[in-house]
PDB file of C-alpha atoms in Angstrom:
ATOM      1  CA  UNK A   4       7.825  31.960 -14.716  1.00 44.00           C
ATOM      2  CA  UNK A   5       8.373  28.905 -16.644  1.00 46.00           C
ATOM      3  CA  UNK A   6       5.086  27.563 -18.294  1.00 50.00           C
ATOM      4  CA  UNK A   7       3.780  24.602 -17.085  1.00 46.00           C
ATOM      5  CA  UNK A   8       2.941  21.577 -20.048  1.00 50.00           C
ATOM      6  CA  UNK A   9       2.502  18.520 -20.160  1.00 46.00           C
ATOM      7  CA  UNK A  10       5.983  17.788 -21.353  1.00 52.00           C
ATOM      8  CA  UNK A  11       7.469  19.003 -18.697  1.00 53.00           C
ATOM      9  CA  UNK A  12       5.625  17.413 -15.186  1.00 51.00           C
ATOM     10  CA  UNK A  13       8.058  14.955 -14.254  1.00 52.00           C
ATOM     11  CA  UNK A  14       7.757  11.385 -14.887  1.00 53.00           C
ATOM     12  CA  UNK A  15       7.792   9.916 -11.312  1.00 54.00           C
ATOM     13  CA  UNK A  16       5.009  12.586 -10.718  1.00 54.00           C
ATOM     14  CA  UNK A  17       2.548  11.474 -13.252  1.00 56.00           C
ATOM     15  CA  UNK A  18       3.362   7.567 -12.385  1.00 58.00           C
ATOM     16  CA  UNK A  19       2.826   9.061  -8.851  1.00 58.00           C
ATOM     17  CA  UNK A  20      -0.625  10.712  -9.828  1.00 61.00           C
ATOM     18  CA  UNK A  21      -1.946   8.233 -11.915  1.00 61.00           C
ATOM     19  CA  UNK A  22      -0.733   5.407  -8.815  1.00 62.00           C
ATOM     20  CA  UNK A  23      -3.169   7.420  -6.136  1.00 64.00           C
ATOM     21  CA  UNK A  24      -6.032   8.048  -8.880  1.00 72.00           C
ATOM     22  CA  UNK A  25      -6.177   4.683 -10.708  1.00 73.00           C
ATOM     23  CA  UNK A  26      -6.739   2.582  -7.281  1.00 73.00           C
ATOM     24  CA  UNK A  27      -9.838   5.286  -6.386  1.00 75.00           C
ATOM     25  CA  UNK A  28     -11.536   4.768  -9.922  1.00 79.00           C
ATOM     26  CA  UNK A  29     -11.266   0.777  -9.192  1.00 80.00           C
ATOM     27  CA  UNK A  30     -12.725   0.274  -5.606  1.00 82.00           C
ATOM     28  CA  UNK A  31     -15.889   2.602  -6.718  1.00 82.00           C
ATOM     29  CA  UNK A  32     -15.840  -0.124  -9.200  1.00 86.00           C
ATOM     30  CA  UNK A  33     -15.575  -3.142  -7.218  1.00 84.00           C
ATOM     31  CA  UNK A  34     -17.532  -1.630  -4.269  1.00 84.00           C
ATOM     32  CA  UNK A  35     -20.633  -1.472  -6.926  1.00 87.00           C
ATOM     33  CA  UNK A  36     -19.349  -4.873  -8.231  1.00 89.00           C
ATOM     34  CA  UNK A  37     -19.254  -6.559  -4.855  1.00 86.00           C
ATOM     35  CA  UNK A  38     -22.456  -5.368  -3.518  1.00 86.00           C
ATOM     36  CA  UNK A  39     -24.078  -6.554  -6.918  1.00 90.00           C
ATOM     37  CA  UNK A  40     -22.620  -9.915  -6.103  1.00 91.00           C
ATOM     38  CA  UNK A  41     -22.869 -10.207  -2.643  1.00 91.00           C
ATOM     39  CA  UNK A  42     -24.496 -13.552  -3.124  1.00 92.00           C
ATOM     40  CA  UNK A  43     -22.375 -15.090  -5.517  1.00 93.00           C
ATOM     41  CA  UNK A  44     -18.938 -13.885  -3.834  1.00 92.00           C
ATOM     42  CA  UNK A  45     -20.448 -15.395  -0.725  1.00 92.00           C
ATOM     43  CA  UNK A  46     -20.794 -19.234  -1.951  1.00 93.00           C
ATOM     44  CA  UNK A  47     -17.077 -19.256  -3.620  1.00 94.00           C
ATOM     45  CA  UNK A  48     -15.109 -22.047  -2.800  1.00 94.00           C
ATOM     46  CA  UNK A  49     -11.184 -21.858  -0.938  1.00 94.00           C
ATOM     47  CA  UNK A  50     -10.277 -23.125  -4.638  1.00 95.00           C
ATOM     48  CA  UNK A  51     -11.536 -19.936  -5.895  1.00 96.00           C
ATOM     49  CA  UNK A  52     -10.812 -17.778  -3.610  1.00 96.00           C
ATOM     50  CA  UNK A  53      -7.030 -18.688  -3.978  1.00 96.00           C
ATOM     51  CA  UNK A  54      -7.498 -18.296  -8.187  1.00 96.00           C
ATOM     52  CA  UNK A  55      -8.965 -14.552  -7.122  1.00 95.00           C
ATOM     53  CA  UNK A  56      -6.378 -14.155  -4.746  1.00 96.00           C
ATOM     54  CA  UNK A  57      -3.640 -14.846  -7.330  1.00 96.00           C
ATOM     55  CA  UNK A  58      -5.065 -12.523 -10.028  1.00 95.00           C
ATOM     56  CA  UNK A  59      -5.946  -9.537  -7.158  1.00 94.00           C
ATOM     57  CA  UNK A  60      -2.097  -9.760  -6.326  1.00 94.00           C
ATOM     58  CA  UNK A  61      -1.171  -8.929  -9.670  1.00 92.00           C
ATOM     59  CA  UNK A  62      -3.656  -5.899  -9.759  1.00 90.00           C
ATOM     60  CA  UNK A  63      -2.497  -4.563  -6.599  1.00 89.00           C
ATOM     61  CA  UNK A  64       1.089  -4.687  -7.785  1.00 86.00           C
ATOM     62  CA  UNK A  65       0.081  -2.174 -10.776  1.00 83.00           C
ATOM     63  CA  UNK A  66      -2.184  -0.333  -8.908  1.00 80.00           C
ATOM     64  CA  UNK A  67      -5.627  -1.294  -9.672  1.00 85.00           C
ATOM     65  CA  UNK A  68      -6.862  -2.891  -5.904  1.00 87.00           C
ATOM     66  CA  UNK A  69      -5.704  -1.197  -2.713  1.00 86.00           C
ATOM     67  CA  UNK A  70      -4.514  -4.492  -0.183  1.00 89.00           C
ATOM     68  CA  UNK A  71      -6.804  -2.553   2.610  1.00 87.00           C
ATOM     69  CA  UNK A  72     -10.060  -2.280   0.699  1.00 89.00           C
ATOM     70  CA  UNK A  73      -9.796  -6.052  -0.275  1.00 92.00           C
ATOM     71  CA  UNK A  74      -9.341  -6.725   3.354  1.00 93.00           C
ATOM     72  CA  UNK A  75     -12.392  -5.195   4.178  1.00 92.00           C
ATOM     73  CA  UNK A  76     -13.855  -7.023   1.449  1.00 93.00           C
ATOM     74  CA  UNK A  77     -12.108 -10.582   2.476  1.00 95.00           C
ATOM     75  CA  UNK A  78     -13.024 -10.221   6.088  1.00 94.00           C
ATOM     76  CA  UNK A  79     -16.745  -9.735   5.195  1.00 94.00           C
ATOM     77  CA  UNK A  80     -17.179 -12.926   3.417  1.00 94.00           C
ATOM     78  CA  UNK A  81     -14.393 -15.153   5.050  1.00 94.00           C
ATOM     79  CA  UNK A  82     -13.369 -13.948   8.625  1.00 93.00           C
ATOM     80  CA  UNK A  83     -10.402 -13.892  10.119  1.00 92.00           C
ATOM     81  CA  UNK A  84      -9.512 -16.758   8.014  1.00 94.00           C
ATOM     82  CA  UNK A  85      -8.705 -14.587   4.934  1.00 95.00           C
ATOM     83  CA  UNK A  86      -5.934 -12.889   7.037  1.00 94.00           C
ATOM     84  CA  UNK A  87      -3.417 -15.645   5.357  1.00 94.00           C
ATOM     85  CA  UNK A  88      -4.633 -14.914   1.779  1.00 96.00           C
ATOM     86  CA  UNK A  89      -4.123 -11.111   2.234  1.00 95.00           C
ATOM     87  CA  UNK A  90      -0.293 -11.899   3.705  1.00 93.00           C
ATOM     88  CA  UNK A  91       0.419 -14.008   0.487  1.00 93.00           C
ATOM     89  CA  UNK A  92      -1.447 -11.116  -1.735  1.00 94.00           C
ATOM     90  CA  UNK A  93       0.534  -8.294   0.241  1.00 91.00           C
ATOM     91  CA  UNK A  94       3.770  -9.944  -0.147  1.00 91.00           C
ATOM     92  CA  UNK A  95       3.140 -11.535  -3.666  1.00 93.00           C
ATOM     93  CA  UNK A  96       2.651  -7.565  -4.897  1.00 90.00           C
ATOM     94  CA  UNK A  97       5.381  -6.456  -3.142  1.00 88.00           C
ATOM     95  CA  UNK A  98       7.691  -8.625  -5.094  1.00 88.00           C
ATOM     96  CA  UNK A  99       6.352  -8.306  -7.931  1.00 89.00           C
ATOM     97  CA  UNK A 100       6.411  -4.317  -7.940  1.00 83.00           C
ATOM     98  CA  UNK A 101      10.478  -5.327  -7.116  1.00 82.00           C
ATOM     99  CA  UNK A 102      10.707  -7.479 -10.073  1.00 83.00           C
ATOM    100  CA  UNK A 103       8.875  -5.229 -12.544  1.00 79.00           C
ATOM    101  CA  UNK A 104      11.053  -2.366 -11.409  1.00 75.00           C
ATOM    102  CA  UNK A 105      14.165  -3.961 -12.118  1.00 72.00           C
ATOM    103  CA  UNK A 106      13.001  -5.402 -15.381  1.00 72.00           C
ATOM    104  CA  UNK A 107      12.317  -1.815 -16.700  1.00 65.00           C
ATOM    105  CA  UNK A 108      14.970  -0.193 -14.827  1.00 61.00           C
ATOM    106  CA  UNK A 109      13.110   2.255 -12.875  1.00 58.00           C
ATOM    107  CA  UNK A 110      17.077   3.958 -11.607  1.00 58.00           C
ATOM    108  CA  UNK A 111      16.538   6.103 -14.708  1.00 61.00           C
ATOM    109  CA  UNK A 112      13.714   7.758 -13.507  1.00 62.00           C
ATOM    110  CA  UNK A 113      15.857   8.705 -10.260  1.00 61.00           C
ATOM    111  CA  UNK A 114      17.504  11.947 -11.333  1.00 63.00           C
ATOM    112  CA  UNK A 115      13.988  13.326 -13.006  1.00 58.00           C
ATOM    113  CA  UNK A 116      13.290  12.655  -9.341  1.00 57.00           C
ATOM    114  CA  UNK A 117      15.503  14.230  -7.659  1.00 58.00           C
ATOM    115  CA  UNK A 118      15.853  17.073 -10.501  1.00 60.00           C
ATOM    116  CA  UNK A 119      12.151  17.588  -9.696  1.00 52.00           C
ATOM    117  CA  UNK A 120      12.455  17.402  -5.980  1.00 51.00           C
ATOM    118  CA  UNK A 121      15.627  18.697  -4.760  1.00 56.00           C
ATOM    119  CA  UNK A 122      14.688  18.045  -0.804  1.00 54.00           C
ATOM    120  CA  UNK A 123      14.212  14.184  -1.768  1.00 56.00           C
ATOM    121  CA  UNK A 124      17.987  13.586  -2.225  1.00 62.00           C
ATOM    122  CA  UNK A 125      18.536  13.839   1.436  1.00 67.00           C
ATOM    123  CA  UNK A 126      15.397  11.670   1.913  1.00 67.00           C
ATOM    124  CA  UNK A 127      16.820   9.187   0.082  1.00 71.00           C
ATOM    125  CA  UNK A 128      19.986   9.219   2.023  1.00 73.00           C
ATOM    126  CA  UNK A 129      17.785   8.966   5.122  1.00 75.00           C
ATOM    127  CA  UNK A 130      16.101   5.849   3.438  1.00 77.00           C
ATOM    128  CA  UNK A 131      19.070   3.994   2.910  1.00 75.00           C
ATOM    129  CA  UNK A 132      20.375   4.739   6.263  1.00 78.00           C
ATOM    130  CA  UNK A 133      17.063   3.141   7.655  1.00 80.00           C
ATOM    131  CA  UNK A 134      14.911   0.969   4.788  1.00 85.00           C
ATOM    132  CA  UNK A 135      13.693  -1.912   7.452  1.00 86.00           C
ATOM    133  CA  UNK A 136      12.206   0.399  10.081  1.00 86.00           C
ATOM    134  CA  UNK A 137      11.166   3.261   7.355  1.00 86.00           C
ATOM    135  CA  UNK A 138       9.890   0.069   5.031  1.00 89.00           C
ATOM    136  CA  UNK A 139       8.351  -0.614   8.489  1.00 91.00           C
ATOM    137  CA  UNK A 140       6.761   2.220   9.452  1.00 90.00           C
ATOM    138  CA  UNK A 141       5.061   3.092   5.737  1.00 87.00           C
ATOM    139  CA  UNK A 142       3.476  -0.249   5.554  1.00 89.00           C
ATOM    140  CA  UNK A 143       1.768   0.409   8.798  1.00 90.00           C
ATOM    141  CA  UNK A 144       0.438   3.601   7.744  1.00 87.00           C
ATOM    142  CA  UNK A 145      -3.563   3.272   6.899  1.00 82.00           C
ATOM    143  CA  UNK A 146      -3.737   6.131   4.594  1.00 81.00           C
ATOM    144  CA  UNK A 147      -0.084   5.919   2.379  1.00 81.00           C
ATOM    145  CA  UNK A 148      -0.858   4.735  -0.951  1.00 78.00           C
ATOM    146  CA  UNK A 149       0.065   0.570  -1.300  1.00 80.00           C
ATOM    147  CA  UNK A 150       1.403   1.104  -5.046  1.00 75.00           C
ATOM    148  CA  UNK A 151       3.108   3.968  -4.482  1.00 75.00           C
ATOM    149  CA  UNK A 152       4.924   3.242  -1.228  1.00 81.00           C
ATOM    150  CA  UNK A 153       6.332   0.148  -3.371  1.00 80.00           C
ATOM    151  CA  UNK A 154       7.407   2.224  -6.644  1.00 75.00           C
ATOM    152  CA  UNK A 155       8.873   4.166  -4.192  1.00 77.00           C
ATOM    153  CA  UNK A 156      11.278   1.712  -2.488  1.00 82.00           C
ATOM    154  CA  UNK A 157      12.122   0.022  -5.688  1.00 77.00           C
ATOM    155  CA  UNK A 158      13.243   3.668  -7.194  1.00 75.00           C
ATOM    156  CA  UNK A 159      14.939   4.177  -3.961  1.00 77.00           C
ATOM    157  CA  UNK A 160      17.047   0.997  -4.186  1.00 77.00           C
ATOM    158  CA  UNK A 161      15.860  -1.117  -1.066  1.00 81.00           C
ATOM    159  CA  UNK A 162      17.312  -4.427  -0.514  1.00 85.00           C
ATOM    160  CA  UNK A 163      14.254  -6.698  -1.320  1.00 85.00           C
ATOM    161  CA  UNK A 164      14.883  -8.841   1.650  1.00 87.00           C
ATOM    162  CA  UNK A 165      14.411  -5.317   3.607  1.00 87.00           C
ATOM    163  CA  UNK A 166      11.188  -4.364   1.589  1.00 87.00           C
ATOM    164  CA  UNK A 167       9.890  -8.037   2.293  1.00 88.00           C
ATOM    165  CA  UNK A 168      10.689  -8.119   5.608  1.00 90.00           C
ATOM    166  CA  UNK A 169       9.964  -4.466   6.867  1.00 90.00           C
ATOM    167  CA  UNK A 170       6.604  -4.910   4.727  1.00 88.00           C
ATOM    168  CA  UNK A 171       5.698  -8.118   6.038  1.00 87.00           C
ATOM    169  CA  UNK A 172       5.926  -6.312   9.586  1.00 90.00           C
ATOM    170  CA  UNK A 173       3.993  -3.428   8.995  1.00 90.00           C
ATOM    171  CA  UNK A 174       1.277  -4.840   6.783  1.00 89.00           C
ATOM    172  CA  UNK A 175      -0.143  -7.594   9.325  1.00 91.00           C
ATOM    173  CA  UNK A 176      -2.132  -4.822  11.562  1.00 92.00           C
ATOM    174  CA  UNK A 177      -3.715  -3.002   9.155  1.00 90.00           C
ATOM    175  CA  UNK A 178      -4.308  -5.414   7.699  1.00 92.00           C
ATOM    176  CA  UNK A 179      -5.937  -7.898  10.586  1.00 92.00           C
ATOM    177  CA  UNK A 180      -7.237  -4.604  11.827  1.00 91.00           C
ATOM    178  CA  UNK A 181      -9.671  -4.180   8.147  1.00 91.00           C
ATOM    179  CA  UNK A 182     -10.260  -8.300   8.455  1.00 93.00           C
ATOM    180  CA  UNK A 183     -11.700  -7.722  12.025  1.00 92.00           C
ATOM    181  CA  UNK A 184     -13.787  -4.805  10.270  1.00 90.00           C
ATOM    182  CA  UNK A 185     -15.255  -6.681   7.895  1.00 90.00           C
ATOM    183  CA  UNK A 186     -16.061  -9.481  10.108  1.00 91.00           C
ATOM    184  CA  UNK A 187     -18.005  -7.828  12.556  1.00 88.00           C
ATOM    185  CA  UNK A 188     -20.074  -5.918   9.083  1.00 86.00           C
ATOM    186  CA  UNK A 189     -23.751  -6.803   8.523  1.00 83.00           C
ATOM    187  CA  UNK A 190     -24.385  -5.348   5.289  1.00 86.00           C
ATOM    188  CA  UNK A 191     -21.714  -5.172   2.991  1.00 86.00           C
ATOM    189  CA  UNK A 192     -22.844  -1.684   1.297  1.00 83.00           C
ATOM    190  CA  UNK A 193     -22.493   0.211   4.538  1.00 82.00           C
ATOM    191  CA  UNK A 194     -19.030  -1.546   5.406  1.00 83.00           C
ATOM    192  CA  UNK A 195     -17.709  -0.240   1.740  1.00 81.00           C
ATOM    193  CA  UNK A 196     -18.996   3.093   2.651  1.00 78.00           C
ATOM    194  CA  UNK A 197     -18.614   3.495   5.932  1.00 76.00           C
ATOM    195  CA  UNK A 198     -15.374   1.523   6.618  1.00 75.00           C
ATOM    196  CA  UNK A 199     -13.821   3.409   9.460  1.00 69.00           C
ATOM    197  CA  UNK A 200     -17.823   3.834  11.001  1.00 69.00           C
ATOM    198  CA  UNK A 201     -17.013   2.046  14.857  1.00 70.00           C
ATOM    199  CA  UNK A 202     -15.353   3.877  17.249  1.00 71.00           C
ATOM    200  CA  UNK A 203     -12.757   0.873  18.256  1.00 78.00           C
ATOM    201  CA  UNK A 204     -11.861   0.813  14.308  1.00 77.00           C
ATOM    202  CA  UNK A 205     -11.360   4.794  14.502  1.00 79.00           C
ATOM    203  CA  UNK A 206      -9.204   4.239  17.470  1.00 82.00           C
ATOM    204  CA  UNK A 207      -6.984   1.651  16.244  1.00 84.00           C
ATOM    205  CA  UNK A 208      -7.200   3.505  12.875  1.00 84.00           C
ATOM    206  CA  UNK A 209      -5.908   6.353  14.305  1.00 86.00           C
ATOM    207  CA  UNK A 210      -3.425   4.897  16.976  1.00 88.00           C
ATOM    208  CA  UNK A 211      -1.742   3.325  13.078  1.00 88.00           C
ATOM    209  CA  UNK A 212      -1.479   6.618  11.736  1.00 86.00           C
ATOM    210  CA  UNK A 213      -0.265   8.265  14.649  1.00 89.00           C
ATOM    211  CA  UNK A 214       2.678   5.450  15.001  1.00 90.00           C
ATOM    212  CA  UNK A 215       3.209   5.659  11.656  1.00 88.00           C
ATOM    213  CA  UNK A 216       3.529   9.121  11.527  1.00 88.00           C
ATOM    214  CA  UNK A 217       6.020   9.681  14.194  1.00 88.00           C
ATOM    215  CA  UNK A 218       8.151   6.611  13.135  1.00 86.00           C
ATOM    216  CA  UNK A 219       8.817   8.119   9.734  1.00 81.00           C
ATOM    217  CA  UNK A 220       9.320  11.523  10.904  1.00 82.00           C
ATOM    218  CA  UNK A 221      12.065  10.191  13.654  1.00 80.00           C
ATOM    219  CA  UNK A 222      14.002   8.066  11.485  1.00 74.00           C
ATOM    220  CA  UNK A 223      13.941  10.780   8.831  1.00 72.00           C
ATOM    221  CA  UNK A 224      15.340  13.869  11.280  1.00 72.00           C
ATOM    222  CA  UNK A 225      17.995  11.818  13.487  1.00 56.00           C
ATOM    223  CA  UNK A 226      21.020  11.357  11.949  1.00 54.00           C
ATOM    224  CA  UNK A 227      22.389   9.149  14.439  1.00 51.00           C
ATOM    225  CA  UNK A 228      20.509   6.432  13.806  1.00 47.00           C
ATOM    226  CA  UNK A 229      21.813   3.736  10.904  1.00 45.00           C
ATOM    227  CA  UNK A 230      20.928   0.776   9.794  1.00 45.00           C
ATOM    228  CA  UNK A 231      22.988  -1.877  11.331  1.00 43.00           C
TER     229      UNK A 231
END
């Protein structure tokens, strides 16, 4: 048996690690942060909320603030008015995941991946067959990282109109679903520790993962079905 080192876990494993990790390390962060500064988040201005809105894009596209936990955040202090600032966030760190992939030419780290993980070669063929409703499908789900969903469709090689499109799609009810959470929070500690605490948001929680679920696992078994 081959030793295992450090030198020799795969690149797109690591990025994949550090991608699920990273975002865990920053909400216990911001949850502390944000409870701190309940007050002060509370009397920001639209002005500033679209100057925080612009930098948290940028930090979600490397990894640092998962989309879902801002919503919860967003909805608390703003409503269901926020649900247009989380679109523009969602989308603006989709891009620019696209852009910074292409700029450092991710494709390389393609045959580590598929060296790594023989089984993902026919995944990939599977992907291309069906980016929009895969694209789709992983956006809806609540649990799938944000970061590494991305990093995955820009190794992968989707079209970025797909990505945009398919994302757009499947981001809007999770992400109006964690707006409507936050709204309807009292105390903003509990609703960062307790997100998922009403049964209607465990319902519709769960009725996102089970779609979710089953749309990735049909599109990835039937080989009939192509992307027109």
């Amino acid at each position: 048996m081959a030793k295992l080192t450090f030198k020799n876990i795969p690149t797109p494993l690591i990025i994949s690690i550090l991608m699920t990790l990273v975002p865990l390390l920053a909400t216990s962060f911001l949850t502390a942060w944000a409870i701190s500064q309940e007050s002060v988040v509370a009397a920001w201005s639209p002005s500033t909320w679209i100057l925080i809105t612009a930098i948290l894009t940028l930090t979600s596209a490397i990894a640092l603030t998962p989309p879902t936990f801002l919503a919860l955040v967003y909805g608390f202090f703003m409503g269901l008015t926020a649900v247009p600032y989380l679109i523009f966030l969602n989308l603006g760190a989709i891009a620019l995941v696209y852009a910074l992939a292409h700029v450092f030419d991710t494709s390389h780290t393609l045959p580590y991946l598929l060296k790594a993980f023989p089984k993902a070669e026919r995944m990939l063929e599977r992907f291309k067959l069906n980016q929009l409703r895969l694209i789709f499908f992983a956006k809806l789900s609540p649990v799938l990282p944000f970061a590494v969903t991305n990093l995955f469709f820009a190794i992968a090689g989707a079209r970025f109109k797909q990505v945009l499109l398919g994302g757009t799609m499947g981001m809007i009810p999770r992400t109006i679903l964690a707006v409507w959470v936050g709204s309807e929070a009292r105390d903003i500690e509990y609703l960062l520790n307790h997100p998922n605490e009403g049964l209607t948001s465990k319902l519709l929680t769960i009725g996102l993962l089970i779609a979710s679920t089953f749309g990735i696992g049909y599109f990835m078994r039937d080989k009939r079905i192509a992307e027109n």
